[in-house]
XYZ file of C-alpha atoms in Angstrom:
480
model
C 102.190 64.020 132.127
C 103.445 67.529 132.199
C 102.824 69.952 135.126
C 100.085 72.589 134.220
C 101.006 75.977 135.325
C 97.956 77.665 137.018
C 99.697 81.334 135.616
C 99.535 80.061 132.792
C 97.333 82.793 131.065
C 98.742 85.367 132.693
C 102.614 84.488 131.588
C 101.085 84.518 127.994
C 100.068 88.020 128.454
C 103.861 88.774 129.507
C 105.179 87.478 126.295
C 102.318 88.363 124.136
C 103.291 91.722 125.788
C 106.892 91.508 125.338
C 106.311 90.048 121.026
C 104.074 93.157 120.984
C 106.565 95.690 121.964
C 109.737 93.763 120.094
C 107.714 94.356 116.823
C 106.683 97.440 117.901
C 109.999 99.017 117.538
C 110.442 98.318 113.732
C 107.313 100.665 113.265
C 107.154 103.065 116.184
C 109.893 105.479 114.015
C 107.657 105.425 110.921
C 105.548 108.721 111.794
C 108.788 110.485 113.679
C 111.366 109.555 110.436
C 110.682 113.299 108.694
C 111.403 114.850 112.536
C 113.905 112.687 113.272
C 115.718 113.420 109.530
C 115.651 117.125 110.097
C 116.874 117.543 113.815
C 119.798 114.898 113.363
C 120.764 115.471 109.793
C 119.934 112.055 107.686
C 119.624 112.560 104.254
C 116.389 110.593 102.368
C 118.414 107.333 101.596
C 120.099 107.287 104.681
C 117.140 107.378 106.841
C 115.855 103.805 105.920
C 118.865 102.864 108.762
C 116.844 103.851 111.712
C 115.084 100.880 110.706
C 117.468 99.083 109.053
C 120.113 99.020 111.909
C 117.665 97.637 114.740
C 116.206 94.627 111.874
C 119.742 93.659 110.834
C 120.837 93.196 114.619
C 117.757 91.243 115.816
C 117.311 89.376 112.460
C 121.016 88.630 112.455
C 121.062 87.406 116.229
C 117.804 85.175 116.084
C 119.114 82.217 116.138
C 122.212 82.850 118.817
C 119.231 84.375 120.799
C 117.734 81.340 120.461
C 120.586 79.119 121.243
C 121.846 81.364 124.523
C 118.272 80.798 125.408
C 118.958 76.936 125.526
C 122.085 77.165 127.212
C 121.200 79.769 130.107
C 117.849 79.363 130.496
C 115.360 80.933 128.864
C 114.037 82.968 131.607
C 117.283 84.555 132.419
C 117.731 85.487 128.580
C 114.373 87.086 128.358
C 114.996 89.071 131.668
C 118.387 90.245 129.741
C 116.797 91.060 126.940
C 114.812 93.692 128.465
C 117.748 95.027 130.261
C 119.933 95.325 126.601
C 116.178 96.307 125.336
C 116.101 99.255 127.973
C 119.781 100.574 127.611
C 119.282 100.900 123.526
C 116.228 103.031 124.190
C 118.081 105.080 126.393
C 120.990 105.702 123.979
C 117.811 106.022 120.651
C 116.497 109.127 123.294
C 119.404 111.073 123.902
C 120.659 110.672 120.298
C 121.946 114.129 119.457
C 123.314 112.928 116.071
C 122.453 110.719 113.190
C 125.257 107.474 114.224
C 124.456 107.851 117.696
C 120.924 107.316 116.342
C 121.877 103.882 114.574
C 124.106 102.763 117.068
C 120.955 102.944 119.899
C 118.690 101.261 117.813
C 121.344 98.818 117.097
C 121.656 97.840 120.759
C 117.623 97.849 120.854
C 117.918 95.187 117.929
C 120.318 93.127 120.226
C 117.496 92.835 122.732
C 114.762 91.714 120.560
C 116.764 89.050 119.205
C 117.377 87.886 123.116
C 113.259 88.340 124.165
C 111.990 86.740 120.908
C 113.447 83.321 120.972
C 112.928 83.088 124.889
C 109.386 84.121 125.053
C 108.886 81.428 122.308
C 110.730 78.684 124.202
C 108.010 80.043 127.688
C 105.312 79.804 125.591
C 106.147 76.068 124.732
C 107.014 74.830 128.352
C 103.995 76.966 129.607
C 101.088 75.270 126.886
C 103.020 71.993 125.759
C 100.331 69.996 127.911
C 97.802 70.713 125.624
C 97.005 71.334 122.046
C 94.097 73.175 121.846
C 95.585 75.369 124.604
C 99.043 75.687 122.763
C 97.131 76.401 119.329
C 94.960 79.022 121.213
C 97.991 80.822 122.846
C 100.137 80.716 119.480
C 96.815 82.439 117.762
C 96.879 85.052 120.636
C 101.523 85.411 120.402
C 100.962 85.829 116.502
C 98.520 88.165 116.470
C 101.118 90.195 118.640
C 103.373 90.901 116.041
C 101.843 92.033 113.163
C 99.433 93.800 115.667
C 102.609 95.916 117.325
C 103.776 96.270 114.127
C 100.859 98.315 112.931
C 100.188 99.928 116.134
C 103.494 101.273 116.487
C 102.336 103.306 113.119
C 99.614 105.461 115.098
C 101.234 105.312 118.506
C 104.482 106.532 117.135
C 102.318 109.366 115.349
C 101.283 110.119 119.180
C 104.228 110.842 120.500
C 105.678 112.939 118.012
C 102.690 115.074 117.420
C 102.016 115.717 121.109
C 105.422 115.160 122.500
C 108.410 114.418 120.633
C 110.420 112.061 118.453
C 112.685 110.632 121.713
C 109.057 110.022 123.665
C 108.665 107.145 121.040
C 112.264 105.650 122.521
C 111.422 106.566 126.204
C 108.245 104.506 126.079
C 110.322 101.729 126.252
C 111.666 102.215 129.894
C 108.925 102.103 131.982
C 107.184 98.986 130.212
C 110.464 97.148 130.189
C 110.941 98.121 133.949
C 107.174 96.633 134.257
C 107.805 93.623 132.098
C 111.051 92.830 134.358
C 108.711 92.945 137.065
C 106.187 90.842 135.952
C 108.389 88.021 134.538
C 108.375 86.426 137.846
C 105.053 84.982 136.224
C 107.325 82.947 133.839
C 108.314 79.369 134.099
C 111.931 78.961 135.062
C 113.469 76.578 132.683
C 116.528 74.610 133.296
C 119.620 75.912 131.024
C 121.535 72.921 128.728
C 125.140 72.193 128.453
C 126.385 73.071 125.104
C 128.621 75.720 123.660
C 127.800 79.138 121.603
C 128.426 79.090 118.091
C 129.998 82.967 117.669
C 131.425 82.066 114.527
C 128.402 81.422 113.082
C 126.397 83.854 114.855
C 128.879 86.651 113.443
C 129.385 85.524 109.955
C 125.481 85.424 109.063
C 124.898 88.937 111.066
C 127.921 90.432 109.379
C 126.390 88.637 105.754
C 123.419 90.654 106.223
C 124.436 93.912 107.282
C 126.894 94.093 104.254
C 124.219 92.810 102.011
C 122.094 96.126 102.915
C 124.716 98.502 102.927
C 125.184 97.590 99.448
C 121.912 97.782 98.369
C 121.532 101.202 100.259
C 124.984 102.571 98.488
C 124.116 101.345 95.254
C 121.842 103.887 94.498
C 124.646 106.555 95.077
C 128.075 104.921 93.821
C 126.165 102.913 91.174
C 124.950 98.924 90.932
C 128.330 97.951 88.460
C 130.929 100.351 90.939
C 133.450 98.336 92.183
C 132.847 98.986 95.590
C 129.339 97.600 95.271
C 129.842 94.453 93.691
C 132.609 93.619 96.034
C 129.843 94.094 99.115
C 127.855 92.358 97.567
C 130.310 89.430 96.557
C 131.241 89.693 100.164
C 128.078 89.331 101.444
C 127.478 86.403 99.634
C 131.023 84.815 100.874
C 130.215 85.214 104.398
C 126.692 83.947 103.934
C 128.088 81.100 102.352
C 130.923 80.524 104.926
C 127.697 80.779 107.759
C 126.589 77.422 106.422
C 129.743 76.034 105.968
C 130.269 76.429 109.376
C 127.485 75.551 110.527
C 128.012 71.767 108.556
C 131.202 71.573 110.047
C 130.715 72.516 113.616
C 129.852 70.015 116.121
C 126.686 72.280 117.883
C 125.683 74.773 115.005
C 123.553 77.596 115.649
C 121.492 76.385 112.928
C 121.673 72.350 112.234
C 120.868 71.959 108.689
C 119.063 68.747 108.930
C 116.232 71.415 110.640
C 114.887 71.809 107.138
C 114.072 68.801 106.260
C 111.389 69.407 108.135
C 107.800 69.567 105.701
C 106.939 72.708 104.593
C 109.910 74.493 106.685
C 111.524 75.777 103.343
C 108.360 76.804 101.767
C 106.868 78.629 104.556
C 110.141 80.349 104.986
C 110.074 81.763 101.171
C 106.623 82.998 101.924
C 107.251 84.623 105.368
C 110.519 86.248 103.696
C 108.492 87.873 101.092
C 105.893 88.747 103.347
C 108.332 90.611 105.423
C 109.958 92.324 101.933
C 106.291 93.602 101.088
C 104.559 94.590 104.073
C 107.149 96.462 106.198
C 108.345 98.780 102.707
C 104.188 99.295 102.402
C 104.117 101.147 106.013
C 107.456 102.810 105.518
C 106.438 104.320 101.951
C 102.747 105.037 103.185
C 103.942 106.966 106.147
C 106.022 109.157 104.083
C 103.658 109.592 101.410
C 101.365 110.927 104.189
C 103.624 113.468 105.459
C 106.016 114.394 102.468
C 102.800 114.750 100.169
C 99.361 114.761 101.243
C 100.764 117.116 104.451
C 99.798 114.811 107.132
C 100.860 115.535 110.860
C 102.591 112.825 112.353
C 99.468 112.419 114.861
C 97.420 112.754 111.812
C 99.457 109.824 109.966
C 99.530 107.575 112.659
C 95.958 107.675 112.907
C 95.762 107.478 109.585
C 96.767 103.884 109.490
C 94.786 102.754 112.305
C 91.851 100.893 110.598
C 94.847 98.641 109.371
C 95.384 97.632 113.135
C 91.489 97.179 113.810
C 91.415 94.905 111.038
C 94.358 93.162 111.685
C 93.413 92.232 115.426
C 89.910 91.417 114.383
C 90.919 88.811 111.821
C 94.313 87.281 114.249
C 92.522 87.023 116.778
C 88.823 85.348 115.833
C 88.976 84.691 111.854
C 92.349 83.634 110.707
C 92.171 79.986 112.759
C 88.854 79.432 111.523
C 89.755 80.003 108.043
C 93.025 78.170 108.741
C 90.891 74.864 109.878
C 88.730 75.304 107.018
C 91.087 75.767 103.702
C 94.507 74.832 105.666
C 97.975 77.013 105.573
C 98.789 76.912 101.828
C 95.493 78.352 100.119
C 95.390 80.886 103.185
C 99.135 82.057 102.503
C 99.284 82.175 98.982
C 95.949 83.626 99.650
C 97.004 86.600 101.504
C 100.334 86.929 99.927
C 97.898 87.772 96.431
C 95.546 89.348 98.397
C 98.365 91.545 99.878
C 99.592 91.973 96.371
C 96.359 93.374 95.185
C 96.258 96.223 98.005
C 99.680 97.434 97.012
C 98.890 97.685 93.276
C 96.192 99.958 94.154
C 98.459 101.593 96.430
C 100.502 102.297 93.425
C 97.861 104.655 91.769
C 98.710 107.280 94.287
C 98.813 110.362 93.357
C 100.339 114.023 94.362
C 96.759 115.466 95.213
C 95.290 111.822 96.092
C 93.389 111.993 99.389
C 93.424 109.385 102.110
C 89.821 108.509 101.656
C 90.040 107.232 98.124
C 93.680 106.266 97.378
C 94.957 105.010 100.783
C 92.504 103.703 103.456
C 90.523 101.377 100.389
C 93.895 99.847 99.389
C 95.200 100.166 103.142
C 92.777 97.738 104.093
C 92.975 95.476 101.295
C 96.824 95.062 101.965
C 95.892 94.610 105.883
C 93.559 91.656 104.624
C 96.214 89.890 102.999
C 99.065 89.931 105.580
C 96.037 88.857 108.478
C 95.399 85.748 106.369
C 98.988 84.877 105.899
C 100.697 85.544 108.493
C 99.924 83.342 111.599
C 99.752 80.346 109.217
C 103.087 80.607 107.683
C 104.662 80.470 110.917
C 102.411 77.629 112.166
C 103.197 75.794 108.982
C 107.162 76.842 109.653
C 106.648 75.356 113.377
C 104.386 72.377 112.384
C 106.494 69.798 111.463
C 109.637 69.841 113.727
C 109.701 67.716 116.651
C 109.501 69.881 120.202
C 112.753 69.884 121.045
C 113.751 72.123 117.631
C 110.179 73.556 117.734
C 111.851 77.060 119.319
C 114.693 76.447 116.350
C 112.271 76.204 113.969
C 110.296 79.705 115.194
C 113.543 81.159 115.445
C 114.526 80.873 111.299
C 110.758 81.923 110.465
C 111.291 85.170 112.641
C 114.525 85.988 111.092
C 113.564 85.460 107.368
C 110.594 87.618 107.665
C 113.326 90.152 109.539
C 115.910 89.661 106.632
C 113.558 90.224 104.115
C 111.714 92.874 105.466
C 115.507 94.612 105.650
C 116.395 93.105 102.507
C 113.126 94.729 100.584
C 113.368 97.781 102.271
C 116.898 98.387 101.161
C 115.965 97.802 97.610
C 112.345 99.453 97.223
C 114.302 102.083 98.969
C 117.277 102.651 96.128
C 114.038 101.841 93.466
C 111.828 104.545 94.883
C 115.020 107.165 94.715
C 116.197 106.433 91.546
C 111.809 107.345 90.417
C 111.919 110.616 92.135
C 111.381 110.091 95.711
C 114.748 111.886 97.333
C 113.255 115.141 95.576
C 111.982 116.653 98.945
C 109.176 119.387 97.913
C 108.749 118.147 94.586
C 105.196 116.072 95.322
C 105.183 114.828 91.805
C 108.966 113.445 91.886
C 107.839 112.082 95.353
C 104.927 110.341 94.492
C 106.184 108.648 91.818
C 108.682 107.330 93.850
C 106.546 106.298 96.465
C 104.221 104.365 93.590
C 107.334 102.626 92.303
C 108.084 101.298 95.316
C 104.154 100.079 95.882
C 104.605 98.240 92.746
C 108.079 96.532 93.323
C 106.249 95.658 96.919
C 103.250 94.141 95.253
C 105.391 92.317 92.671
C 107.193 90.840 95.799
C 104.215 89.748 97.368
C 102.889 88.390 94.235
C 105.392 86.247 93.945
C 105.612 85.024 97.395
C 101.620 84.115 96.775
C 102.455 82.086 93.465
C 105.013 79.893 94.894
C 103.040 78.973 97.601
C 100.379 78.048 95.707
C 103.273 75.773 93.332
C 105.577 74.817 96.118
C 103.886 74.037 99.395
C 102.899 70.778 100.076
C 99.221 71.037 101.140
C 98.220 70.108 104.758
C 97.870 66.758 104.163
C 100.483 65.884 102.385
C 102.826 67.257 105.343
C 100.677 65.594 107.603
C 101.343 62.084 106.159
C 105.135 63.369 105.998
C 105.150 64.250 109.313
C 103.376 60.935 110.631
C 106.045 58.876 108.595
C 109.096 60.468 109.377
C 108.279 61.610 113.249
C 105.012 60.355 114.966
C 105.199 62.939 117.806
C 106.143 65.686 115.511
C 104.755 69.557 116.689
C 102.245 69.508 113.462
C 100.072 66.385 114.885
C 100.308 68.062 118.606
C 98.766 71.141 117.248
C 96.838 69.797 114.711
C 98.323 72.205 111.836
């Protein structure tokens, strides 16, 4: 029988802690991106890489993350993480210029994609004795992320307003110093033999980083240029070349037989999308707060924090009910439409709107849908696979929501110029812009909410999958 760790509780709050801050830094820039573009020079397309460089970096190093964690413990790699987590903060503070700027949050990326997997692969050994208790502590890690996502919005608005834009960087320091501390909460977990898979690691990372810069460049050099259709033919050759190596390989990164695990695929489409609709919504919201209606960044932060009320009321004491009641597929298609339905109404802004009618209504519409589908597309990602690729499993869901939420940024970003939105001062050019890319986000999620509905297998069908195919299989430990 496993050992029950007394700590228990308090090691979740470490990495509940630690999946709260990692999130935290795709959104904290969101209020400081109009200070941050005039002090170190980005122009409007170009600023999406503030965000872009730190998603590429940890969605593109997931999995390795992930595997390093296996191989060197998974203590050690979290502990590194913050260390790699700390220096990119650092080098984000003191940026004096805009590629210093990438390059920090870069190196913050790097660190996420070391902390995420690892805290997963804690959270497993710490709750694996129990099912209730590991159901219970997964609620409470989910509702993390989505949580520090939104938070990020009105503490980054904090920090600009009262302090400034390197504050939002500088954060990171002392709770990463404190986290460090504190880790000696954490299980330590004996490291496997095994061997890195770089090549793999660096063809997908590589894959998706050319993939944006494409769709970022497009909108200046053209879709049919040359230049652009080799990226993006490149792209799609090392992306390809990724899963021929990881076929061919004898210990992949990612083992391919992973998703023939139920629901795996689908849940991955869903969390993708998700990713490609939400994330552009906060982006696009926050500058239509500041570039039109006049917002502070104080003001815009707190603008959005109803969304973060909501969002931690429903994680944290709704979403499982509802997920027990009408099971993973209605509640993520569910949301998805749901989601959908708050960013068409989104799209009605206008260049004299006001946040009480056209953005708080919609805001928290939008918040509705991703609190319903978030937690139980990753449980329904994690469900099936047997707990030894339970942290693999965790570790694909995180980086497709991270690839698409890059992926859909870089494209509602070139759609939103190509409206109007690069015309700084002009509020109508700007808002309609902003509304195009509100639509293309709730066409995304739309989607994402119809092919769940037509694709998912419902809970019981994966259940009896699951029973025939692997008896002790995560989904009939946690009851998902």
């Amino acid at each position: 029988m496993p050992t029950v760790n007394p700590r228990r509780w308090w090691a979740l709050l470490v990495l509940a802690t630690a999946q709260f801050m990692v999130i935290m830094d795709t959104s904290i820039i969101g209020v400081a991106l109009p200070e941050m573009q005039r002090e170190l020079g980005f122009s409007q397309n170009e600023l999406q890489w503030v965000f872009n460089a730190y998603v590429i970096a940890f969605g593109g190093l997931l999995l390795l993350g992930g595997r390093l964690s296996d191989l060197l413990g998974a203590r050690k790699v979290f502990n590194t993480g913050w260390v790699v987590l700390i220096a990119g903060s650092v080098v984000a503070a003191a940026a004096q210029t805009a590629w210093v700027e990438v390059v920090g949050r870069a190196v913050q990326g790097v660190g996420g994609a070391l902390i995420a997997p690892a805290a997963m692969t804690l959270l497993m050994v710490l709750f694996a004795h129990d099912p209730k208790e590991l159901g219970k502590a997964m609620a409470l890690y989910g509702a993390a992320a989505p949580a520090g996502g939104t938070a990020g919005v009105f503490l980054g608005g904090v920090f600009t307003e009262w302090l400034s834009w390197p504050w939002i960087f500088i954060i990171y320091v002392p709770i990463g110093v404190a986290t460090l501390a504190a880790a000696k909460l954490l299980p330590a977990v004996e490291p496997r033999r095994g061997r890195v898979d770089v090549l793999g690691a660096a063809s997908v990372t590589a894959g998706l980083a050319l993939a944006v810069f494409a769709i970022v460049r497009a909108e200046h050099v053209g879709w049919g240029a040359g230049a652009t259709v080799l990226q993006l033919v490149g792209a799609a050759a090392l992306l390809v070349l990724f899963f021929v190596i990881q076929k061919s390989v004898g210990q992949p990164l990612m083992p391919l037989g992973i998703w023939r695990v139920p629901r795996l695929g689908s849940a991955n489409l869903a969390m993708a999308l998700l990713g490609a609709a939400w994330i552009p919504m906060w982006y696009f919201l926050n500058l239509y707060l500041q570039q039109v209606l006049g917002y502070g960044a104080f003001a815009s932060g707190a603008a959005l924090l109803p969304m973060t009320v909501l969002l931690m009321i429903f994680m944290t004491a709704i979403t499982a009910k509802l997920l027990a009641k009408f099971g993973a597929k209605r509640l993520i298609g569910g949301g998805l439409l749901v989601l959908a339905a708050g960013l068409l109404w989104l799209s009605a802004v206008g260049p004299t709107g006001s946040f009480a009618v056209d953005v708080l209504p919609a805001s928290l519409v939008a918040a509705l849908g991703m609190s319903l589908a978030y937690i139980p597309a990753m449980m329904a990602a994690m469900s099936g696979a047997p707990q030894e690729q339970a942290g693999l499993a965790s570790g694909i869901v995180n980086t497709t929501y991270q690839v698409g939420s890059a992926l859909g940024l870089a494209a509602l970003t070139a759609l939103a110029a190509s409206q109007g939105a690069g015309q700084l001062g002009n509020l109508p050019a700007l808002t309609d812009g902003f509304s195009a890319a509100f639509l293309g986000a709730a066409a995304i999620a739309a989607t994402g909410g119809l092919a769940t509905l037509l694709v998912m297998r419902g809970d019981k069908a994966a259940a009896a999958v699951q029973q025939a195919d692997a008896p002790q299989s995560r989904g009939e430990q946690i009851g998902v």
